[in-house]
């Protein structure tokens, strides 16, 4: 970096880099989902392209549609979606858990597993939360 | 002011406490192997992972961590989660980097400093 640059400024080339965040554990059993979604929001704010993929029990996050008086990972997920971050959910995982378009948070895409492979292949970095 | 970000070969994000699973031992084994190969590694502790930073002289992992630090492993800990755990800086191992902005720090490390990253 050159003298005088703001160390917090992301270079233009860095801004185009892609981060994919995989969530494989459901809400409340651990803090994984919360950490994953907060990381997604921060990366987006820093200018990175961010994808979130709900996989295995991570698909349960989509089921948190109602408001709560306590910490709600569903709210974090809705915030992620409002920011325009793409959220995908594994179709097979969702079907296995009887999660359908009706009864889940809106605007979550439900592609097949091939989309996960696609995201992993095309991302600069991948973080998996919930292992 | 110039700012040079030190690149590391591997970043390990640990979210689990030392006694919750065998992941701590696996992490230490991995970090040791990485360093033996003359590569560099950072350890980022968040959520229950912050408990690993607590001084515990009787724990085997404390010695291993100190050795890894002497060989260049940096340990970064989320202050938010230290506070949640009720841990103060005086209770931690020496030479720990505490980050007041864990998510900013995590994103910066993942996207610009670490060549590869693994989450445990």
PDB file of N, CA and C in Angstrom, chain A residues 1-5 7-8 10 14 17-19 25 31 34-35 38-39 42-43 45-46 48 124-131, chain B residues 1-3 5 7 13 15-16 23 46-48 81 101 103-117 119-120:
ATOM      1  N   UNK A   1       0.841  -1.197   0.000  1.00  0.00           N
ATOM      2  CA  UNK A   1       0.000   0.000   0.000  1.00  0.00           C
ATOM      3  C   UNK A   1       0.877   1.248   0.000  1.00  0.00           C
ATOM      4  N   UNK A   2       0.395   2.296  -0.640  1.00  0.00           N
ATOM      5  CA  UNK A   2       1.171   3.517  -0.699  1.00  0.00           C
ATOM      6  C   UNK A   2       0.919   4.348   0.537  1.00  0.00           C
ATOM      7  N   UNK A   3       1.924   5.165   0.897  1.00  0.00           N
ATOM      8  CA  UNK A   3       1.757   6.021   2.063  1.00  0.00           C
ATOM      9  C   UNK A   3       0.593   6.959   1.821  1.00  0.00           C
ATOM     10  N   UNK A   4      -0.226   7.126   2.841  1.00  0.00           N
ATOM     11  CA  UNK A   4      -1.364   8.021   2.716  1.00  0.00           C
ATOM     12  C   UNK A   4      -2.659   7.290   2.407  1.00  0.00           C
ATOM     13  N   UNK A   5      -2.598   6.054   1.955  1.00  0.00           N
ATOM     14  CA  UNK A   5      -3.823   5.303   1.686  1.00  0.00           C
ATOM     15  C   UNK A   5      -4.523   4.980   2.993  1.00  0.00           C
ATOM     16  N   UNK A   7      -5.943   2.504   5.232  1.00  0.00           N
ATOM     17  CA  UNK A   7      -5.784   1.044   5.283  1.00  0.00           C
ATOM     18  C   UNK A   7      -7.101   0.298   5.259  1.00  0.00           C
ATOM     19  N   UNK A   8      -8.218   0.991   5.585  1.00  0.00           N
ATOM     20  CA  UNK A   8      -9.497   0.308   5.588  1.00  0.00           C
ATOM     21  C   UNK A   8     -10.140   0.309   4.203  1.00  0.00           C
ATOM     22  N   UNK A  10     -10.950  -0.784   0.638  1.00  0.00           N
ATOM     23  CA  UNK A  10     -10.730  -1.986  -0.147  1.00  0.00           C
ATOM     24  C   UNK A  10     -10.403  -1.551  -1.559  1.00  0.00           C
ATOM     25  N   UNK A  14     -10.154  -5.819  -5.065  1.00  0.00           N
ATOM     26  CA  UNK A  14     -10.612  -6.622  -3.949  1.00  0.00           C
ATOM     27  C   UNK A  14     -12.128  -6.628  -3.893  1.00  0.00           C
ATOM     28  N   UNK A  17     -14.071  -9.473  -5.444  1.00  0.00           N
ATOM     29  CA  UNK A  17     -13.846 -10.833  -4.970  1.00  0.00           C
ATOM     30  C   UNK A  17     -15.109 -11.360  -4.302  1.00  0.00           C
ATOM     31  N   UNK A  18     -15.252 -12.666  -4.389  1.00  0.00           N
ATOM     32  CA  UNK A  18     -16.488 -13.299  -3.937  1.00  0.00           C
ATOM     33  C   UNK A  18     -16.247 -14.158  -2.708  1.00  0.00           C
ATOM     34  N   UNK A  19     -17.132 -13.994  -1.750  1.00  0.00           N
ATOM     35  CA  UNK A  19     -17.118 -14.823  -0.554  1.00  0.00           C
ATOM     36  C   UNK A  19     -18.418 -15.610  -0.507  1.00  0.00           C
ATOM     37  N   UNK A  25     -25.687 -25.725   9.971  1.00  0.00           N
ATOM     38  CA  UNK A  25     -26.331 -26.047  11.232  1.00  0.00           C
ATOM     39  C   UNK A  25     -27.520 -25.108  11.439  1.00  0.00           C
ATOM     40  N   UNK A  31     -24.160 -20.793  17.876  1.00  0.00           N
ATOM     41  CA  UNK A  31     -24.114 -19.427  17.379  1.00  0.00           C
ATOM     42  C   UNK A  31     -23.679 -19.367  15.912  1.00  0.00           C
ATOM     43  N   UNK A  34     -25.721 -17.167  13.457  1.00  0.00           N
ATOM     44  CA  UNK A  34     -25.586 -15.734  13.744  1.00  0.00           C
ATOM     45  C   UNK A  34     -24.246 -15.212  13.245  1.00  0.00           C
ATOM     46  N   UNK A  35     -23.184 -15.933  13.549  1.00  0.00           N
ATOM     47  CA  UNK A  35     -21.844 -15.503  13.138  1.00  0.00           C
ATOM     48  C   UNK A  35     -21.746 -15.472  11.613  1.00  0.00           C
ATOM     49  N   UNK A  38     -23.755 -12.441  10.251  1.00  0.00           N
ATOM     50  CA  UNK A  38     -23.098 -11.168  10.560  1.00  0.00           C
ATOM     51  C   UNK A  38     -21.844 -10.996   9.699  1.00  0.00           C
ATOM     52  N   UNK A  39     -21.142 -12.087   9.465  1.00  0.00           N
ATOM     53  CA  UNK A  39     -19.962 -12.030   8.602  1.00  0.00           C
ATOM     54  C   UNK A  39     -20.371 -11.665   7.176  1.00  0.00           C
ATOM     55  N   UNK A  42     -21.108  -7.953   6.973  1.00  0.00           N
ATOM     56  CA  UNK A  42     -19.905  -7.117   7.036  1.00  0.00           C
ATOM     57  C   UNK A  42     -19.116  -7.197   5.741  1.00  0.00           C
ATOM     58  N   UNK A  43     -19.051  -8.396   5.175  1.00  0.00           N
ATOM     59  CA  UNK A  43     -18.325  -8.546   3.909  1.00  0.00           C
ATOM     60  C   UNK A  43     -19.022  -7.750   2.805  1.00  0.00           C
ATOM     61  N   UNK A  45     -20.829  -5.068   3.220  1.00  0.00           N
ATOM     62  CA  UNK A  45     -20.582  -3.644   3.472  1.00  0.00           C
ATOM     63  C   UNK A  45     -19.189  -3.235   3.014  1.00  0.00           C
ATOM     64  N   UNK A  46     -18.269  -4.164   3.063  1.00  0.00           N
ATOM     65  CA  UNK A  46     -16.901  -3.863   2.625  1.00  0.00           C
ATOM     66  C   UNK A  46     -16.759  -3.933   1.113  1.00  0.00           C
ATOM     67  N   UNK A  48     -17.542  -6.670  -0.967  1.00  0.00           N
ATOM     68  CA  UNK A  48     -17.347  -7.974  -1.603  1.00  0.00           C
ATOM     69  C   UNK A  48     -18.674  -8.517  -2.118  1.00  0.00           C
ATOM     70  N   UNK A 124     -13.842 -16.811  -4.382  1.00  0.00           N
ATOM     71  CA  UNK A 124     -12.451 -16.659  -3.967  1.00  0.00           C
ATOM     72  C   UNK A 124     -12.215 -17.316  -2.614  1.00  0.00           C
ATOM     73  N   UNK A 125     -13.176 -17.176  -1.731  1.00  0.00           N
ATOM     74  CA  UNK A 125     -13.065 -17.806  -0.422  1.00  0.00           C
ATOM     75  C   UNK A 125     -14.426 -18.392  -0.041  1.00  0.00           C
ATOM     76  N   UNK A 126     -14.371 -19.483   0.730  1.00  0.00           N
ATOM     77  CA  UNK A 126     -15.580 -20.127   1.227  1.00  0.00           C
ATOM     78  C   UNK A 126     -15.438 -20.323   2.724  1.00  0.00           C
ATOM     79  N   UNK A 127     -16.449 -19.919   3.461  1.00  0.00           N
ATOM     80  CA  UNK A 127     -16.483 -20.169   4.902  1.00  0.00           C
ATOM     81  C   UNK A 127     -17.642 -21.093   5.193  1.00  0.00           C
ATOM     82  N   UNK A 128     -17.401 -22.107   5.996  1.00  0.00           N
ATOM     83  CA  UNK A 128     -18.457 -23.037   6.390  1.00  0.00           C
ATOM     84  C   UNK A 128     -18.683 -22.910   7.887  1.00  0.00           C
ATOM     85  N   UNK A 129     -19.889 -22.617   8.273  1.00  0.00           N
ATOM     86  CA  UNK A 129     -20.208 -22.482   9.692  1.00  0.00           C
ATOM     87  C   UNK A 129     -21.177 -23.578  10.109  1.00  0.00           C
ATOM     88  N   UNK A 130     -20.861 -24.229  11.247  1.00  0.00           N
ATOM     89  CA  UNK A 130     -21.768 -25.209  11.792  1.00  0.00           C
ATOM     90  C   UNK A 130     -21.237 -26.621  11.801  1.00  0.00           C
ATOM     91  N   UNK A 131     -19.984 -26.766  11.456  1.00  0.00           N
ATOM     92  CA  UNK A 131     -19.434 -28.111  11.461  1.00  0.00           C
ATOM     93  C   UNK A 131     -19.158 -28.641  12.847  1.00  0.00           C
TER      94      UNK A 131
ATOM     95  N   UNK B   1       0.061   7.049   6.538  1.00  0.00           N
ATOM     96  CA  UNK B   1       0.777   6.031   7.285  1.00  0.00           C
ATOM     97  C   UNK B   1       0.727   4.729   6.493  1.00  0.00           C
ATOM     98  N   UNK B   2       1.872   4.141   6.275  1.00  0.00           N
ATOM     99  CA  UNK B   2       1.856   2.887   5.523  1.00  0.00           C
ATOM    100  C   UNK B   2       1.325   1.777   6.392  1.00  0.00           C
ATOM    101  N   UNK B   3       0.625   0.861   5.751  1.00  0.00           N
ATOM    102  CA  UNK B   3       0.083  -0.286   6.471  1.00  0.00           C
ATOM    103  C   UNK B   3       0.315  -1.504   5.617  1.00  0.00           C
ATOM    104  N   UNK B   5      -0.213  -5.448   5.262  1.00  0.00           N
ATOM    105  CA  UNK B   5      -0.905  -6.601   5.805  1.00  0.00           C
ATOM    106  C   UNK B   5      -0.033  -7.820   5.587  1.00  0.00           C
ATOM    107  N   UNK B   7       0.690 -11.469   4.976  1.00  0.00           N
ATOM    108  CA  UNK B   7      -0.016 -12.597   4.380  1.00  0.00           C
ATOM    109  C   UNK B   7       0.323 -13.860   5.141  1.00  0.00           C
ATOM    110  N   UNK B  13     -10.260 -20.688  11.807  1.00  0.00           N
ATOM    111  CA  UNK B  13     -11.301 -20.049  12.620  1.00  0.00           C
ATOM    112  C   UNK B  13     -11.847 -21.118  13.542  1.00  0.00           C
ATOM    113  N   UNK B  15     -14.511 -22.048  16.494  1.00  0.00           N
ATOM    114  CA  UNK B  15     -15.748 -21.583  17.131  1.00  0.00           C
ATOM    115  C   UNK B  15     -16.135 -22.426  18.336  1.00  0.00           C
ATOM    116  N   UNK B  16     -15.348 -23.469  18.606  1.00  0.00           N
ATOM    117  CA  UNK B  16     -15.723 -24.387  19.683  1.00  0.00           C
ATOM    118  C   UNK B  16     -14.748 -24.300  20.851  1.00  0.00           C
ATOM    119  N   UNK B  23     -11.877 -31.113  18.337  1.00  0.00           N
ATOM    120  CA  UNK B  23     -11.412 -30.167  17.322  1.00  0.00           C
ATOM    121  C   UNK B  23     -10.194 -29.368  17.759  1.00  0.00           C
ATOM    122  N   UNK B  46     -13.457 -17.228  17.977  1.00  0.00           N
ATOM    123  CA  UNK B  46     -14.733 -16.523  18.049  1.00  0.00           C
ATOM    124  C   UNK B  46     -15.763 -17.468  18.659  1.00  0.00           C
ATOM    125  N   UNK B  47     -16.838 -16.918  19.178  1.00  0.00           N
ATOM    126  CA  UNK B  47     -17.861 -17.710  19.869  1.00  0.00           C
ATOM    127  C   UNK B  47     -17.191 -18.483  21.016  1.00  0.00           C
ATOM    128  N   UNK B  48     -17.518 -19.746  21.198  1.00  0.00           N
ATOM    129  CA  UNK B  48     -16.915 -20.491  22.313  1.00  0.00           C
ATOM    130  C   UNK B  48     -15.418 -20.750  22.123  1.00  0.00           C
ATOM    131  N   UNK B  81     -16.975 -11.714  22.113  1.00  0.00           N
ATOM    132  CA  UNK B  81     -17.208 -13.030  22.697  1.00  0.00           C
ATOM    133  C   UNK B  81     -16.437 -13.232  23.998  1.00  0.00           C
ATOM    134  N   UNK B 101     -13.456  -5.264  16.693  1.00  0.00           N
ATOM    135  CA  UNK B 101     -14.427  -5.376  15.593  1.00  0.00           C
ATOM    136  C   UNK B 101     -14.235  -6.740  14.949  1.00  0.00           C
ATOM    137  N   UNK B 103     -16.011  -8.928  13.291  1.00  0.00           N
ATOM    138  CA  UNK B 103     -16.496  -9.277  11.955  1.00  0.00           C
ATOM    139  C   UNK B 103     -15.723  -8.528  10.871  1.00  0.00           C
ATOM    140  N   UNK B 104     -15.386  -7.279  11.151  1.00  0.00           N
ATOM    141  CA  UNK B 104     -14.518  -6.533  10.220  1.00  0.00           C
ATOM    142  C   UNK B 104     -13.177  -7.239  10.097  1.00  0.00           C
ATOM    143  N   UNK B 105     -12.640  -7.580  11.259  1.00  0.00           N
ATOM    144  CA  UNK B 105     -11.330  -8.233  11.311  1.00  0.00           C
ATOM    145  C   UNK B 105     -11.378  -9.574  10.589  1.00  0.00           C
ATOM    146  N   UNK B 106     -12.426 -10.328  10.835  1.00  0.00           N
ATOM    147  CA  UNK B 106     -12.543 -11.650  10.217  1.00  0.00           C
ATOM    148  C   UNK B 106     -12.601 -11.529   8.704  1.00  0.00           C
ATOM    149  N   UNK B 107     -13.409 -10.633   8.214  1.00  0.00           N
ATOM    150  CA  UNK B 107     -13.531 -10.457   6.764  1.00  0.00           C
ATOM    151  C   UNK B 107     -12.192 -10.016   6.162  1.00  0.00           C
ATOM    152  N   UNK B 108     -11.522  -9.101   6.829  1.00  0.00           N
ATOM    153  CA  UNK B 108     -10.226  -8.628   6.315  1.00  0.00           C
ATOM    154  C   UNK B 108      -9.218  -9.770   6.256  1.00  0.00           C
ATOM    155  N   UNK B 109      -9.166 -10.544   7.330  1.00  0.00           N
ATOM    156  CA  UNK B 109      -8.218 -11.659   7.335  1.00  0.00           C
ATOM    157  C   UNK B 109      -8.558 -12.668   6.238  1.00  0.00           C
ATOM    158  N   UNK B 110      -9.822 -13.019   6.130  1.00  0.00           N
ATOM    159  CA  UNK B 110     -10.232 -14.044   5.168  1.00  0.00           C
ATOM    160  C   UNK B 110      -9.970 -13.581   3.734  1.00  0.00           C
ATOM    161  N   UNK B 111     -10.345 -12.355   3.458  1.00  0.00           N
ATOM    162  CA  UNK B 111     -10.339 -11.923   2.049  1.00  0.00           C
ATOM    163  C   UNK B 111      -8.993 -11.363   1.576  1.00  0.00           C
ATOM    164  N   UNK B 112      -8.181 -10.865   2.530  1.00  0.00           N
ATOM    165  CA  UNK B 112      -6.951 -10.194   2.062  1.00  0.00           C
ATOM    166  C   UNK B 112      -5.656 -10.738   2.657  1.00  0.00           C
ATOM    167  N   UNK B 113      -5.738 -11.486   3.745  1.00  0.00           N
ATOM    168  CA  UNK B 113      -4.490 -11.902   4.400  1.00  0.00           C
ATOM    169  C   UNK B 113      -4.239 -13.393   4.344  1.00  0.00           C
ATOM    170  N   UNK B 114      -5.276 -14.183   4.398  1.00  0.00           N
ATOM    171  CA  UNK B 114      -5.090 -15.622   4.437  1.00  0.00           C
ATOM    172  C   UNK B 114      -5.222 -16.215   3.047  1.00  0.00           C
ATOM    173  N   UNK B 115      -4.244 -17.028   2.682  1.00  0.00           N
ATOM    174  CA  UNK B 115      -4.315 -17.684   1.384  1.00  0.00           C
ATOM    175  C   UNK B 115      -5.455 -18.704   1.393  1.00  0.00           C
ATOM    176  N   UNK B 116      -5.541 -19.433   2.478  1.00  0.00           N
ATOM    177  CA  UNK B 116      -6.629 -20.409   2.634  1.00  0.00           C
ATOM    178  C   UNK B 116      -7.200 -20.290   4.039  1.00  0.00           C
ATOM    179  N   UNK B 117      -8.433 -20.756   4.194  1.00  0.00           N
ATOM    180  CA  UNK B 117      -9.078 -20.660   5.507  1.00  0.00           C
ATOM    181  C   UNK B 117      -9.870 -21.932   5.780  1.00  0.00           C
ATOM    182  N   UNK B 119     -12.649 -23.497   8.835  1.00  0.00           N
ATOM    183  CA  UNK B 119     -13.458 -23.183  10.015  1.00  0.00           C
ATOM    184  C   UNK B 119     -13.717 -24.462  10.784  1.00  0.00           C
ATOM    185  N   UNK B 120     -13.404 -24.431  12.055  1.00  0.00           N
ATOM    186  CA  UNK B 120     -13.639 -25.606  12.892  1.00  0.00           C
ATOM    187  C   UNK B 120     -14.649 -25.269  13.986  1.00  0.00           C
TER     188      UNK B 120
END
